mmCIF file of C-alpha atoms in Angstrom:
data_model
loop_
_atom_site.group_PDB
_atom_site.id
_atom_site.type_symbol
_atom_site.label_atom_id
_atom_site.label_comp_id
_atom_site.label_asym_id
_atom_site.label_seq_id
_atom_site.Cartn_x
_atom_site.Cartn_y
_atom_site.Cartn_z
ATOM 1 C CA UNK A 1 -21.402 3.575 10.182
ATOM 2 C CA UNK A 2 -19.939 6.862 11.191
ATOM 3 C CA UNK A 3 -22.772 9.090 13.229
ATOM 4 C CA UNK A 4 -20.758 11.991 11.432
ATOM 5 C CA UNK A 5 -18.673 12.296 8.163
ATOM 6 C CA UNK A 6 -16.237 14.727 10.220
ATOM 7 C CA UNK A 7 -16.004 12.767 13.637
ATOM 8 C CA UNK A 8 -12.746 11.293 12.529
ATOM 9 C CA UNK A 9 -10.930 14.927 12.686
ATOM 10 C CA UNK A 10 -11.716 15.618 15.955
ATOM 11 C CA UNK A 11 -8.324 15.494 18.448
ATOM 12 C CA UNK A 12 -8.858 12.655 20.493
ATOM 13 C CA UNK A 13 -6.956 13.043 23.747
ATOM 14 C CA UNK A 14 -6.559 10.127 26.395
ATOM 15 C CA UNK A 15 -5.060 10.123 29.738
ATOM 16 C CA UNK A 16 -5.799 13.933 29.297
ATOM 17 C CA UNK A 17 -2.892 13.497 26.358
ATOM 18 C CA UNK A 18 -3.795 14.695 22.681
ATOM 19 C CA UNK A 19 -2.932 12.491 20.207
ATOM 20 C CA UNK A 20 -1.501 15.351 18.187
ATOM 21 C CA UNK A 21 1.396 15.447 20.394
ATOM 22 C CA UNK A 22 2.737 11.721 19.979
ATOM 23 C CA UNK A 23 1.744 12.369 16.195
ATOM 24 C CA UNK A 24 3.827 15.015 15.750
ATOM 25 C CA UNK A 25 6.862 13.715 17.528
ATOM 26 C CA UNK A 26 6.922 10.249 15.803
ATOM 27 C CA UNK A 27 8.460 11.555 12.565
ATOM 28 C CA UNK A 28 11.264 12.759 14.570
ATOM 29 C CA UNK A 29 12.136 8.574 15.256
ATOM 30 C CA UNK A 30 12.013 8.341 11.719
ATOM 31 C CA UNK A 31 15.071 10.230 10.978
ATOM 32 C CA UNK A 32 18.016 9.632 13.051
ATOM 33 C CA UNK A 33 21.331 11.934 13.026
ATOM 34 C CA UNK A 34 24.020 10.437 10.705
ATOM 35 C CA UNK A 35 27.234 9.709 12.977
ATOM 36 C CA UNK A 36 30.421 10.367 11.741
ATOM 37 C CA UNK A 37 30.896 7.574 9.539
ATOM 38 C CA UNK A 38 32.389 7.449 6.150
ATOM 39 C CA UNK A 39 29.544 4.798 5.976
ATOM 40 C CA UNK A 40 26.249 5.013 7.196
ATOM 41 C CA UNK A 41 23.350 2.312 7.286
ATOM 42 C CA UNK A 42 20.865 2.475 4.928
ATOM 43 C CA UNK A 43 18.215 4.411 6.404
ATOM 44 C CA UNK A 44 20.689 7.050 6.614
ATOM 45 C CA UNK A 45 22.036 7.054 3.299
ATOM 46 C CA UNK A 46 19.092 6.827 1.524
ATOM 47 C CA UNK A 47 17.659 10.040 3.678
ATOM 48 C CA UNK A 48 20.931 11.510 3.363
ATOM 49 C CA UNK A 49 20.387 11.134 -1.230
ATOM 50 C CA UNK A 50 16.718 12.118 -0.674
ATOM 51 C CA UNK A 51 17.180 15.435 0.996
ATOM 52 C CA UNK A 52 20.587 16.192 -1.000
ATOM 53 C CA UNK A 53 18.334 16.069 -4.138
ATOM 54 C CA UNK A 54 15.260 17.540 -2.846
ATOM 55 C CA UNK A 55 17.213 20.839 -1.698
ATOM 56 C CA UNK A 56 19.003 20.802 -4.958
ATOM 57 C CA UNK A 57 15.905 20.631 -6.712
ATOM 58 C CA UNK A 58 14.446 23.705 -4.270
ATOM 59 C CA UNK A 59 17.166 25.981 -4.213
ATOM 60 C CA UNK A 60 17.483 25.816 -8.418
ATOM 61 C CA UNK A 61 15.983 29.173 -9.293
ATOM 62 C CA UNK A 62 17.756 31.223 -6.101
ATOM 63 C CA UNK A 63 20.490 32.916 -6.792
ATOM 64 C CA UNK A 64 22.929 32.476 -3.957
ATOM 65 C CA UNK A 65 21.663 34.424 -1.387
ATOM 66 C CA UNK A 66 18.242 32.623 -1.116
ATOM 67 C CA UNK A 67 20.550 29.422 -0.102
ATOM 68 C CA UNK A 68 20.043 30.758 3.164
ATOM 69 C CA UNK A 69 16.421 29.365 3.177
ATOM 70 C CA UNK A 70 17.596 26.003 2.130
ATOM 71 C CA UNK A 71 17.600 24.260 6.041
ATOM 72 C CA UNK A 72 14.189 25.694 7.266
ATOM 73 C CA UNK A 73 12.648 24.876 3.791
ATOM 74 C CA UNK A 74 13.900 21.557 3.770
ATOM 75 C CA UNK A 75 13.088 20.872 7.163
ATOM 76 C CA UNK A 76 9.517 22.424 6.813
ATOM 77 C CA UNK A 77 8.767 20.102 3.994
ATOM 78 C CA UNK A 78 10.243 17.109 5.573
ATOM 79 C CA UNK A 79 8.143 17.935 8.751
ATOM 80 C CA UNK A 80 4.958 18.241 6.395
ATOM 81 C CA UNK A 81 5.592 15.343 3.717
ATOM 82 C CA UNK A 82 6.158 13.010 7.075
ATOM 83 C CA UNK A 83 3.080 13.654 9.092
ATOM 84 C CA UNK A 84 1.068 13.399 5.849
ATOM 85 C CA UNK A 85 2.232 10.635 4.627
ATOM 86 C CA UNK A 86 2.442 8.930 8.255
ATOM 87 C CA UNK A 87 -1.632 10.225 8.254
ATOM 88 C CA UNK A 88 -2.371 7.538 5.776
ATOM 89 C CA UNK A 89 -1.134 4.595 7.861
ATOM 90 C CA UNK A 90 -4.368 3.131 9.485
ATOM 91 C CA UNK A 91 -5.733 4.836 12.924
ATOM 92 C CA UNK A 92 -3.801 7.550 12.944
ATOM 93 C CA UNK A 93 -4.240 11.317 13.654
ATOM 94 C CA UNK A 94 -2.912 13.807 10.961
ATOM 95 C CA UNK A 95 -2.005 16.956 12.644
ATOM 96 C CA UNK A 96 -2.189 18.975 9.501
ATOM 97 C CA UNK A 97 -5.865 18.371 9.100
ATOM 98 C CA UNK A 98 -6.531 21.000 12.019
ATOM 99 C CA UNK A 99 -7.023 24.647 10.307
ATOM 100 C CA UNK A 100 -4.586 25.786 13.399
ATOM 101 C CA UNK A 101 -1.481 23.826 12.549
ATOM 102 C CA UNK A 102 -2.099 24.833 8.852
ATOM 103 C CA UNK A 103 -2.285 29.246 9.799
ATOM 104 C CA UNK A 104 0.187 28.308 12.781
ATOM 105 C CA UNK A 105 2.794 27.469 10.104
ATOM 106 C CA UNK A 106 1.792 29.353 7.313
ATOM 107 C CA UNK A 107 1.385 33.445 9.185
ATOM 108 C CA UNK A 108 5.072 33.147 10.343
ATOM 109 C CA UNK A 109 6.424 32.157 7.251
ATOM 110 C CA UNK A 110 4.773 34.580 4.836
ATOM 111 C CA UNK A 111 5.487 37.281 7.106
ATOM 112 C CA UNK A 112 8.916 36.679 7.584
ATOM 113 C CA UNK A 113 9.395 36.421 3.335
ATOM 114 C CA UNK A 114 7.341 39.945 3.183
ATOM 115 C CA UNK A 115 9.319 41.740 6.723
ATOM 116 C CA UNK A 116 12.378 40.848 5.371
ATOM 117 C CA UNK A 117 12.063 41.894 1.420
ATOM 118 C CA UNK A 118 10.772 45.035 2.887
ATOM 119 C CA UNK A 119 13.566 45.377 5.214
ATOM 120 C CA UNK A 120 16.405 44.422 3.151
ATOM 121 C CA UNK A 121 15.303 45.820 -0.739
ATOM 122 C CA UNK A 122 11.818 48.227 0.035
ATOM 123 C CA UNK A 123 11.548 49.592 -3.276
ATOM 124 C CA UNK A 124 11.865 46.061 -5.368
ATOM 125 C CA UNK A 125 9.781 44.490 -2.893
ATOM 126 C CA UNK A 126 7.139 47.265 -3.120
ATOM 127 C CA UNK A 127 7.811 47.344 -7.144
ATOM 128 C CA UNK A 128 6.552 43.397 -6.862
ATOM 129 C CA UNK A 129 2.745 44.970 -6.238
ATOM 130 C CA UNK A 130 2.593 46.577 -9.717
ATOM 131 C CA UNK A 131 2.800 44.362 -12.470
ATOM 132 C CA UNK A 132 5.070 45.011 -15.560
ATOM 133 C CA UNK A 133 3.326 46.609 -18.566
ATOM 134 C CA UNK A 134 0.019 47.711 -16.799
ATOM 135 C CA UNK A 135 -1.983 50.969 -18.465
ATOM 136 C CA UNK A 136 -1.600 53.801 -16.404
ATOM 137 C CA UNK A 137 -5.579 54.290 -15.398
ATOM 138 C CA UNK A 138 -5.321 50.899 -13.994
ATOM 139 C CA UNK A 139 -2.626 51.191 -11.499
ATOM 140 C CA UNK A 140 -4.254 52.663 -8.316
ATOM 141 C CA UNK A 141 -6.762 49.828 -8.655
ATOM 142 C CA UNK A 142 -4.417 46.908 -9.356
ATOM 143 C CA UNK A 143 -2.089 48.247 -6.577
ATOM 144 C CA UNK A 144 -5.169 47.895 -4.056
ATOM 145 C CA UNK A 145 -5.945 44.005 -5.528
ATOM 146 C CA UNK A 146 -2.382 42.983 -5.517
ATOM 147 C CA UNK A 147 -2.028 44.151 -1.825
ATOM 148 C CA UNK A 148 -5.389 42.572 -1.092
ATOM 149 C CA UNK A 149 -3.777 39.349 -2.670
ATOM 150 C CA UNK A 150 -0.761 39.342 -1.163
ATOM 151 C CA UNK A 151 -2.566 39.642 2.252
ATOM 152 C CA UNK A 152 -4.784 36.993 1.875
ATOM 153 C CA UNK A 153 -1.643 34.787 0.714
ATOM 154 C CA UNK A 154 -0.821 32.767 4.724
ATOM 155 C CA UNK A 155 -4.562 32.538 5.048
ATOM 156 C CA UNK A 156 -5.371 30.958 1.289
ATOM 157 C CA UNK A 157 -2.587 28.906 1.460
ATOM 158 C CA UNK A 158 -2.914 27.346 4.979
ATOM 159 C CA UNK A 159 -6.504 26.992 4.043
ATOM 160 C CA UNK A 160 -5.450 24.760 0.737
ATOM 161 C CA UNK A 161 -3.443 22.564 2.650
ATOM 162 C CA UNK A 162 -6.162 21.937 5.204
ATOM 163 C CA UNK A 163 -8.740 21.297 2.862
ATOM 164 C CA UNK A 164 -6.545 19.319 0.652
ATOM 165 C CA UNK A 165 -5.981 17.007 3.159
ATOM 166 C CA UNK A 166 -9.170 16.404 4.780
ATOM 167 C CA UNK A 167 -11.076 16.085 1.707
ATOM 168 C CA UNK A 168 -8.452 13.075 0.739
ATOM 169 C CA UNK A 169 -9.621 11.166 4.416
ATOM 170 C CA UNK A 170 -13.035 12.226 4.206
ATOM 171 C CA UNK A 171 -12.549 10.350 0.385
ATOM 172 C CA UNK A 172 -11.280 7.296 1.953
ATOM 173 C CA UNK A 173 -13.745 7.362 4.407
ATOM 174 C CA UNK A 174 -16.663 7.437 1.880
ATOM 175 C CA UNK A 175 -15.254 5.077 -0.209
ATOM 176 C CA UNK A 176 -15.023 2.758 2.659
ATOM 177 C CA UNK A 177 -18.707 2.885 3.844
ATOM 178 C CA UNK B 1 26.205 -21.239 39.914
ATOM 179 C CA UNK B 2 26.609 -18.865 42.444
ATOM 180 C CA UNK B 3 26.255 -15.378 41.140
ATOM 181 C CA UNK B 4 27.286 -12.115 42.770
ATOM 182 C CA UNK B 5 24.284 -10.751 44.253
ATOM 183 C CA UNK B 6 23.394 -8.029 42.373
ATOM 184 C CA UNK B 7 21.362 -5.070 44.261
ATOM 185 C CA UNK B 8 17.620 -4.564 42.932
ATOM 186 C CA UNK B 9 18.413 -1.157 41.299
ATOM 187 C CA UNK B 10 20.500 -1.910 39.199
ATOM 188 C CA UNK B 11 19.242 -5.053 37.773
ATOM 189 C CA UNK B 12 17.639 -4.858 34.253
ATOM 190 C CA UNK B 13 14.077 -5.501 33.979
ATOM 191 C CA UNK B 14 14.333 -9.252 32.902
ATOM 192 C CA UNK B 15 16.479 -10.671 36.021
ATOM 193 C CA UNK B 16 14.080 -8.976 38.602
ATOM 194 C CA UNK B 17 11.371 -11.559 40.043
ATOM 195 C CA UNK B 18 7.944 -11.243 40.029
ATOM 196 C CA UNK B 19 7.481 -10.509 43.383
ATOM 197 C CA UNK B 20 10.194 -7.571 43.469
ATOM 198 C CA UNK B 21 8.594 -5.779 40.166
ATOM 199 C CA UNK B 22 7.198 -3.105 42.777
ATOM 200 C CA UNK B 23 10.193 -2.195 44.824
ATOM 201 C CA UNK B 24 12.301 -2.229 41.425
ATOM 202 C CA UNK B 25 9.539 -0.056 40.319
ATOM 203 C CA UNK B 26 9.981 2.466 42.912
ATOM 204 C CA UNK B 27 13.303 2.536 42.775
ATOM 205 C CA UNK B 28 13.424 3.708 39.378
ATOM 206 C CA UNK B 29 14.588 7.261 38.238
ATOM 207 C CA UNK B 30 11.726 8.981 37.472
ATOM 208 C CA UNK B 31 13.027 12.452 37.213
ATOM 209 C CA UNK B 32 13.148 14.404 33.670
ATOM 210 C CA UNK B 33 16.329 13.610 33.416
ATOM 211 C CA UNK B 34 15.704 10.497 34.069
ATOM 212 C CA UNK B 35 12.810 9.787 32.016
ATOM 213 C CA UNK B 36 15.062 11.745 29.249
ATOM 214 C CA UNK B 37 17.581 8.973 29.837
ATOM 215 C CA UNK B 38 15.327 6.310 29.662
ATOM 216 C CA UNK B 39 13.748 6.918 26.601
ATOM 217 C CA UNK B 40 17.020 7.524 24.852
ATOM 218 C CA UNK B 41 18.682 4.722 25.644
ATOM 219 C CA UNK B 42 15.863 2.476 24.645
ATOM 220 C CA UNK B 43 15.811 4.210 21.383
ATOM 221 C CA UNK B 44 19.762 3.522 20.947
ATOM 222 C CA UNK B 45 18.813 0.122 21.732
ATOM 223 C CA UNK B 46 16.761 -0.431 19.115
ATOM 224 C CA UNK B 47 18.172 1.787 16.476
ATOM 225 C CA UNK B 48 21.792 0.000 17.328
ATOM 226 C CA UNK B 49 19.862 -3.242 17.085
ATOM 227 C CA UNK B 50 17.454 -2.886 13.826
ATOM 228 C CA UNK B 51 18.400 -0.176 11.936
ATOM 229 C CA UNK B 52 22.143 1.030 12.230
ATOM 230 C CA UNK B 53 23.369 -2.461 11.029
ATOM 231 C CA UNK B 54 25.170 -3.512 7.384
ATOM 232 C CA UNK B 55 22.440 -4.733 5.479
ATOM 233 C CA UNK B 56 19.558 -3.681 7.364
ATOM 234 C CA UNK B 57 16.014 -4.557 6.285
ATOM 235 C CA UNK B 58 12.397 -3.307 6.299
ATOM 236 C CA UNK B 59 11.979 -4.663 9.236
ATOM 237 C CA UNK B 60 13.510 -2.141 11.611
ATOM 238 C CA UNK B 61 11.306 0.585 10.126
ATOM 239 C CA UNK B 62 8.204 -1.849 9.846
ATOM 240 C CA UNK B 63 7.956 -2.611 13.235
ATOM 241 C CA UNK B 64 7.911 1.399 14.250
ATOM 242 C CA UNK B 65 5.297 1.660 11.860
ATOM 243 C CA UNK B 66 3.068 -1.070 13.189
ATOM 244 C CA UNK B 67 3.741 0.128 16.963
ATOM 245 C CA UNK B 68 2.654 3.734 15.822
ATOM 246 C CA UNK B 69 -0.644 2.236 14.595
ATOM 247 C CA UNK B 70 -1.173 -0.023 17.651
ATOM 248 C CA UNK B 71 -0.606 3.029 19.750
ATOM 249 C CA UNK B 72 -2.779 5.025 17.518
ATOM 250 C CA UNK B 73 -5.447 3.077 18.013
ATOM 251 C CA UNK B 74 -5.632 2.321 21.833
ATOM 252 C CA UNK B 75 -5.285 6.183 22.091
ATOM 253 C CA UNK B 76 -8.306 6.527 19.627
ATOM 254 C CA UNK B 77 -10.655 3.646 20.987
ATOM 255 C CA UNK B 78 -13.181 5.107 22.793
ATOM 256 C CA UNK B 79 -13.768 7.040 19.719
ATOM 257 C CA UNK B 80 -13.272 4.134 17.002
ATOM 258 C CA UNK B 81 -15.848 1.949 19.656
ATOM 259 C CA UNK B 82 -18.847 4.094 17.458
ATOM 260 C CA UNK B 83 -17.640 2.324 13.901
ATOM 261 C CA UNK B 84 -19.194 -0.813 15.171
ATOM 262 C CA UNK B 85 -20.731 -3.255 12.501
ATOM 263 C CA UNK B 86 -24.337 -2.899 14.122
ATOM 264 C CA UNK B 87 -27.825 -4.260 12.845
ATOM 265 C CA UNK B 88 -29.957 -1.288 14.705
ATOM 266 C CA UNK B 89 -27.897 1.888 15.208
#
């Protein structure tokens, strides 16, 4: 029996080396660099049809310049569907269940998307706080909620991945006792 | 039968006799680079040997897998040790 529900999402370190670290290397084994083959083995080519679908699936509703985003997207949800997947082998450590991997990668993001819209198109991306078709009394306060909202975006969204995926290992682990 | 005596260094780990393991040890490279080196050429190895072949199988992938979990594990034991099956906790 556990002495604690949570004890499994501590970061265990050994030899004075966290876990965390070999856990987030590993899924860089998983996905060697295709040579310059015509034909590759299979590990390659089936990587090689996953991410060509997955990015055409992403980059559908961008017009062409949001291609631009399609390599650090794609990477950034390789990166995450990898170590959370790898998390449900047995033993293992899942990075993402630690809040500071979660706001580490989600901050940087979200304020890159909102430094550059204001950078590169201020007035639409200022325009995005009102919504279309509001009453006019209502605007000063839904301008104040929508930049409340848009603030609390990195920090809700980090915060749902977190949870998400430590409530699915603290499931298993109830399940199991 | 007589083979050109090869020097220590440079001998790969299964020709070197028991009693030399140290001094074969010790004159490894253990420099960054070296280390760098190390590791990738024993992941060439093994991705030239179980995964970059024509009709490669589960297997090369599998047995990453199952090494991650051993590892895993032995890094998480003197945690794990508390899950014991125990009559009196």
């Amino acid at each position: 029996m556990a002495l604690n529900f949570f004890d499994q999402f501590l970061s265990p370190t050994h030899l004075g080396i966290p876990l965390v670290l070999i856990a987030m290397i590993f899924p860089w084994v998983l996905y060697p660099s295709p040579s310059n083959r015509w034909l590759n083995n299979r590990l390659v080519t089936l990587q090689g049809q996953f991410f060509n679908r997955f990015t055409q699936q992403l980059l559908l509703p961008l017009n062409q310049g949001g291609h631009k985003w399609a390599l650090i997207l794609l990477s950034l949800m390789v990166f995450l569907l990898s170590i959370n997947m790898l998390g449900l082998l047995p033993y293992t450590f899942t990075p993402t269940t630690q809040l500071s991997l979660n706001m580490g990668l989600a901050v940087p993001f979200w304020l890159a998307t909102v430094i550059i819209g204001m950078r590169n198109q201020p007035t639409a991306a200022l325009g995005h706080l009102l919504p279309e078709g509001t009453p006019v009394p209502l605007i000063p306060v839904l301008i104040i909620i929508e930049t409340i909202s848009l603030f609390i975006r990195p920090i809700a969204l980090g915060v749902r991945l977190t949870a998400n995926l430590t409530a699915g290992h603290l499931l298993i682990q109830l399940i199991a006792t | 039968m007589a083979d050109r005596p090869v020097p220590l260094a440079e001998r790969r780990l299964m020709d070197v006799k028991l009693a030399e393991l140290p001094n074969w040890l010790g004159k490894r490279d253990f420099t960054p680079n070296g280390l760098i080196r190390s590791v990738r050429g024993g992941y060439d190895r093994y991705f030239n040997k179980y995964i970059n072949v024509k009709k490669g199988g589960i297997g090369g992938i599998a047995m990453l897998l199952v090494g991650y979990i051993a590892l895993s594990y032995a890094w998480e034991y003197d945690h794990i040790k508390h899950d014991r099956w125990r009559k009196y906790h």
